[in-house]
């Protein structure tokens, strides 16, 4: 049982954030494992421990950066594969999914785990795209996952409640924050992560080509929220509320 966990390395959320000349997030400083991905890593480890399998961390990174994947290796992942190529700068979600799916196929994954969305991108589409490219089922928004033989059973968070979903392996599963409690790397884990194998690949190694399909043309600060209006009920509150709703064309 080989579980590929897709991870993203993002600039330290606690540090200063700035944009580069291309109006994209500057990733030249310290990067960390996206906290959203730590849940997938932990779930992968638990499933691998229960099935006698192993976790392979998969990541698409700029400048061959490995600090974030080392965090996942310190948690217990067996190895990592990172793809770094200048042609991937400005890659859109589908290009990212194509690269990750190609790596999953290359390592012989039986299952791919992802976060629901990355903390700095928020497209929320990569998991389903990976599944489509691999021709596998996609189980999304999972808040609880178990392996039952060759089946995956997941509690899927939906607007109207929780669905219990089953899928045959292989499949792609995206997990929500809180699906499990990520472990803290032990000192032994941190030390052993330094010697675990991290395979560096380029697009050519995967037989892929890519070009930037998106560019950022402008960035604007979000508008500040205005102070609300307090309506005290002195007998005229109903009329005031109706007038307010009419003013914003709700009524």
GROMACS .gro file of C-alpha atoms in nm:
model
  251
    1UNK     CA    1   0.000   0.000   0.000
    2UNK     CA    2   0.165   0.320  -0.115
    3UNK     CA    3   0.000   0.647  -0.024
    4UNK     CA    4   0.107   0.964  -0.205
    5UNK     CA    5   0.035   1.276  -0.002
    6UNK     CA    6   0.037   1.598  -0.204
    7UNK     CA    7   0.184   1.890  -0.011
    8UNK     CA    8   0.259   2.254  -0.075
    9UNK     CA    9   0.536   2.463   0.072
   10UNK     CA   10   0.424   2.816   0.148
   11UNK     CA   11   0.594   3.129   0.287
   12UNK     CA   12   0.587   3.142   0.666
   13UNK     CA   13   0.238   3.278   0.748
   14UNK     CA   14   0.383   3.445   1.060
   15UNK     CA   15   0.642   3.635   0.858
   16UNK     CA   16   0.602   3.944   0.640
   17UNK     CA   17   0.432   3.877   0.308
   18UNK     CA   18   0.516   4.069  -0.006
   19UNK     CA   19   0.464   4.045  -0.378
   20UNK     CA   20   0.735   3.997  -0.636
   21UNK     CA   21   0.779   4.191  -0.959
   22UNK     CA   22   0.529   3.956  -1.123
   23UNK     CA   23   0.267   4.049  -0.858
   24UNK     CA   24   0.275   3.697  -0.721
   25UNK     CA   25   0.356   3.598  -0.366
   26UNK     CA   26   0.732   3.619  -0.305
   27UNK     CA   27   0.845   3.267  -0.215
   28UNK     CA   28   1.216   3.341  -0.191
   29UNK     CA   29   1.223   3.343   0.192
   30UNK     CA   30   1.156   3.081   0.454
   31UNK     CA   31   0.891   2.829   0.352
   32UNK     CA   32   0.697   2.579   0.559
   33UNK     CA   33   0.470   2.284   0.505
   34UNK     CA   34   0.121   2.423   0.449
   35UNK     CA   35  -0.065   2.357   0.772
   36UNK     CA   36  -0.362   2.235   0.566
   37UNK     CA   37  -0.142   1.954   0.432
   38UNK     CA   38  -0.031   1.834   0.775
   39UNK     CA   39  -0.372   1.668   0.815
   40UNK     CA   40  -0.323   1.468   0.495
   41UNK     CA   41   0.025   1.365   0.605
   42UNK     CA   42  -0.103   1.248   0.943
   43UNK     CA   43  -0.396   1.059   0.791
   44UNK     CA   44  -0.163   0.898   0.540
   45UNK     CA   45   0.068   0.786   0.817
   46UNK     CA   46  -0.217   0.636   1.017
   47UNK     CA   47  -0.354   0.449   0.715
   48UNK     CA   48  -0.006   0.328   0.621
   49UNK     CA   49   0.064   0.211   0.976
   50UNK     CA   50  -0.266   0.018   0.979
   51UNK     CA   51  -0.204  -0.144   0.641
   52UNK     CA   52   0.171  -0.198   0.651
   53UNK     CA   53   0.221   0.058   0.377
   54UNK     CA   54   0.425   0.373   0.336
   55UNK     CA   55   0.377   0.741   0.267
   56UNK     CA   56   0.546   0.926  -0.017
   57UNK     CA   57   0.530   1.305  -0.001
   58UNK     CA   58   0.478   1.470  -0.338
   59UNK     CA   59   0.530   1.841  -0.398
   60UNK     CA   60   0.577   2.091  -0.679
   61UNK     CA   61   0.827   2.349  -0.558
   62UNK     CA   62   1.023   2.654  -0.675
   63UNK     CA   63   1.403   2.651  -0.663
   64UNK     CA   64   1.427   2.287  -0.549
   65UNK     CA   65   1.308   2.389  -0.201
   66UNK     CA   66   1.268   2.097   0.043
   67UNK     CA   67   1.225   2.258   0.386
   68UNK     CA   68   0.852   2.190   0.389
   69UNK     CA   69   0.870   1.830   0.273
   70UNK     CA   70   1.137   1.766   0.537
   71UNK     CA   71   0.872   1.853   0.795
   72UNK     CA   72   0.649   1.580   0.651
   73UNK     CA   73   0.943   1.338   0.650
   74UNK     CA   74   1.007   1.424   1.014
   75UNK     CA   75   0.646   1.331   1.092
   76UNK     CA   76   0.715   0.983   0.952
   77UNK     CA   77   0.680   0.982   0.573
   78UNK     CA   78   0.922   0.737   0.410
   79UNK     CA   79   1.036   0.949   0.115
   80UNK     CA   80   0.954   1.249  -0.099
   81UNK     CA   81   0.943   1.345  -0.465
   82UNK     CA   82   0.965   1.713  -0.555
   83UNK     CA   83   0.925   1.864  -0.900
   84UNK     CA   84   1.103   2.190  -0.966
   85UNK     CA   85   1.125   2.358  -1.306
   86UNK     CA   86   1.139   2.722  -1.413
   87UNK     CA   87   0.868   2.650  -1.668
   88UNK     CA   88   0.624   2.588  -1.381
   89UNK     CA   89   0.638   2.947  -1.255
   90UNK     CA   90   0.285   3.083  -1.283
   91UNK     CA   91   0.140   2.736  -1.335
   92UNK     CA   92  -0.237   2.716  -1.301
   93UNK     CA   93  -0.430   2.453  -1.104
   94UNK     CA   94  -0.465   2.212  -1.397
   95UNK     CA   95  -0.092   2.223  -1.470
   96UNK     CA   96  -0.023   2.157  -1.102
   97UNK     CA   97  -0.264   1.864  -1.103
   98UNK     CA   98  -0.102   1.726  -1.419
   99UNK     CA   99   0.240   1.728  -1.254
  100UNK     CA  100   0.115   1.574  -0.928
  101UNK     CA  101  -0.083   1.305  -1.113
  102UNK     CA  102   0.223   1.219  -1.318
  103UNK     CA  103   0.430   1.175  -1.003
  104UNK     CA  104   0.157   0.964  -0.839
  105UNK     CA  105   0.159   0.738  -1.143
  106UNK     CA  106   0.541   0.724  -1.141
  107UNK     CA  107   0.565   0.615  -0.775
  108UNK     CA  108   0.287   0.358  -0.814
  109UNK     CA  109   0.050   0.512  -0.563
  110UNK     CA  110  -0.257   0.320  -0.451
  111UNK     CA  111  -0.411   0.631  -0.298
  112UNK     CA  112  -0.354   1.005  -0.329
  113UNK     CA  113  -0.434   1.232  -0.036
  114UNK     CA  114  -0.462   1.610  -0.064
  115UNK     CA  115  -0.589   1.898   0.142
  116UNK     CA  116  -0.921   2.045   0.038
  117UNK     CA  117  -0.736   2.357  -0.076
  118UNK     CA  118  -0.405   2.526  -0.016
  119UNK     CA  119  -0.376   2.814   0.228
  120UNK     CA  120  -0.230   3.053  -0.031
  121UNK     CA  121  -0.411   2.945  -0.348
  122UNK     CA  122  -0.765   2.846  -0.252
  123UNK     CA  123  -0.864   2.701  -0.590
  124UNK     CA  124  -0.998   2.384  -0.429
  125UNK     CA  125  -0.987   2.207  -0.766
  126UNK     CA  126  -0.658   2.017  -0.771
  127UNK     CA  127  -0.781   1.698  -0.600
  128UNK     CA  128  -1.064   1.643  -0.848
  129UNK     CA  129  -0.834   1.729  -1.137
  130UNK     CA  130  -0.575   1.473  -1.025
  131UNK     CA  131  -0.850   1.209  -1.004
  132UNK     CA  132  -0.974   1.299  -1.351
  133UNK     CA  133  -0.626   1.279  -1.500
  134UNK     CA  134  -0.561   0.942  -1.336
  135UNK     CA  135  -0.909   0.809  -1.416
  136UNK     CA  136  -0.967   0.737  -1.046
  137UNK     CA  137  -1.267   0.813  -0.822
  138UNK     CA  138  -1.246   1.133  -0.616
  139UNK     CA  139  -1.370   1.147  -0.258
  140UNK     CA  140  -1.369   1.511  -0.152
  141UNK     CA  141  -1.416   1.699   0.177
  142UNK     CA  142  -1.350   1.387   0.384
  143UNK     CA  143  -1.360   1.443   0.760
  144UNK     CA  144  -1.298   1.079   0.850
  145UNK     CA  145  -1.133   0.802   0.644
  146UNK     CA  146  -1.082   0.431   0.703
  147UNK     CA  147  -0.946   0.148   0.491
  148UNK     CA  148  -1.158  -0.166   0.467
  149UNK     CA  149  -0.974  -0.416   0.247
  150UNK     CA  150  -0.963  -0.268  -0.100
  151UNK     CA  151  -1.225  -0.007  -0.012
  152UNK     CA  152  -1.198   0.343   0.129
  153UNK     CA  153  -1.482   0.452   0.355
  154UNK     CA  154  -1.511   0.824   0.424
  155UNK     CA  155  -1.740   1.060   0.606
  156UNK     CA  156  -1.786   1.343   0.360
  157UNK     CA  157  -1.881   1.687   0.486
  158UNK     CA  158  -2.170   1.829   0.283
  159UNK     CA  159  -2.397   2.131   0.320
  160UNK     CA  160  -2.689   1.916   0.436
  161UNK     CA  161  -2.495   1.687   0.668
  162UNK     CA  162  -2.236   1.413   0.652
  163UNK     CA  163  -2.241   1.155   0.372
  164UNK     CA  164  -2.085   0.812   0.419
  165UNK     CA  165  -1.901   0.739   0.094
  166UNK     CA  166  -1.721   0.424  -0.020
  167UNK     CA  167  -1.476   0.392  -0.305
  168UNK     CA  168  -1.257   0.121  -0.452
  169UNK     CA  169  -0.882   0.172  -0.453
  170UNK     CA  170  -0.706   0.339  -0.619
  171UNK     CA  171  -0.869   0.673  -0.550
  172UNK     CA  172  -0.800   1.036  -0.462
  173UNK     CA  173  -0.919   1.171  -0.126
  174UNK     CA  174  -0.918   1.534  -0.018
  175UNK     CA  175  -0.940   1.588   0.357
  176UNK     CA  176  -1.066   1.873   0.569
  177UNK     CA  177  -0.877   2.029   0.857
  178UNK     CA  178  -0.946   1.831   1.170
  179UNK     CA  179  -0.982   1.492   0.997
  180UNK     CA  180  -0.709   1.381   1.239
  181UNK     CA  181  -0.477   1.555   1.484
  182UNK     CA  182  -0.133   1.596   1.323
  183UNK     CA  183   0.152   1.464   1.535
  184UNK     CA  184   0.450   1.675   1.635
  185UNK     CA  185   0.775   1.547   1.486
  186UNK     CA  186   0.995   1.385   1.749
  187UNK     CA  187   1.365   1.473   1.781
  188UNK     CA  188   1.444   1.131   1.634
  189UNK     CA  189   1.206   1.200   1.347
  190UNK     CA  190   1.366   1.539   1.276
  191UNK     CA  191   1.712   1.388   1.269
  192UNK     CA  192   1.610   1.091   1.051
  193UNK     CA  193   1.432   1.321   0.804
  194UNK     CA  194   1.770   1.465   0.704
  195UNK     CA  195   1.875   1.133   0.553
  196UNK     CA  196   1.547   1.020   0.398
  197UNK     CA  197   1.541   1.008   0.016
  198UNK     CA  198   1.409   1.315  -0.165
  199UNK     CA  199   1.397   1.263  -0.542
  200UNK     CA  200   1.430   1.583  -0.746
  201UNK     CA  201   1.255   1.581  -1.084
  202UNK     CA  202   1.212   1.822  -1.372
  203UNK     CA  203   0.930   1.836  -1.625
  204UNK     CA  204   1.151   1.654  -1.873
  205UNK     CA  205   1.195   1.368  -1.626
  206UNK     CA  206   0.816   1.330  -1.627
  207UNK     CA  207   0.787   1.368  -2.003
  208UNK     CA  208   0.579   1.682  -1.960
  209UNK     CA  209   0.587   2.032  -2.101
  210UNK     CA  210   0.432   2.339  -1.946
  211UNK     CA  211   0.404   2.711  -1.995
  212UNK     CA  212   0.258   2.985  -1.781
  213UNK     CA  213  -0.109   3.021  -1.867
  214UNK     CA  214  -0.193   3.291  -1.616
  215UNK     CA  215  -0.043   3.624  -1.519
  216UNK     CA  216  -0.145   3.867  -1.251
  217UNK     CA  217  -0.215   4.209  -1.402
  218UNK     CA  218  -0.318   4.402  -1.090
  219UNK     CA  219  -0.353   4.361  -0.716
  220UNK     CA  220  -0.582   4.567  -0.495
  221UNK     CA  221  -0.620   4.569  -0.120
  222UNK     CA  222  -0.950   4.433   0.005
  223UNK     CA  223  -1.197   4.700   0.107
  224UNK     CA  224  -1.217   4.758   0.481
  225UNK     CA  225  -1.540   4.648   0.641
  226UNK     CA  226  -1.752   4.941   0.747
  227UNK     CA  227  -1.899   4.969   1.093
  228UNK     CA  228  -2.247   4.823   1.118
  229UNK     CA  229  -2.564   5.008   1.209
  230UNK     CA  230  -2.718   4.944   1.550
  231UNK     CA  231  -3.096   4.964   1.556
  232UNK     CA  232  -3.249   4.987   1.901
  233UNK     CA  233  -3.609   4.882   1.930
  234UNK     CA  234  -3.802   5.180   2.055
  235UNK     CA  235  -4.108   5.067   1.865
  236UNK     CA  236  -3.975   5.164   1.525
  237UNK     CA  237  -3.716   4.888   1.480
  238UNK     CA  238  -3.927   4.686   1.238
  239UNK     CA  239  -3.969   4.980   1.002
  240UNK     CA  240  -3.598   5.064   1.030
  241UNK     CA  241  -3.496   4.707   0.945
  242UNK     CA  242  -3.731   4.698   0.646
  243UNK     CA  243  -3.596   5.033   0.525
  244UNK     CA  244  -3.238   4.906   0.557
  245UNK     CA  245  -3.312   4.585   0.365
  246UNK     CA  246  -3.484   4.787   0.093
  247UNK     CA  247  -3.180   5.015   0.071
  248UNK     CA  248  -2.955   4.721  -0.010
  249UNK     CA  249  -3.219   4.575  -0.244
  250UNK     CA  250  -3.279   4.261  -0.039
  251UNK     CA  251  -3.651   4.344  -0.031
   0.00000   0.00000   0.00000
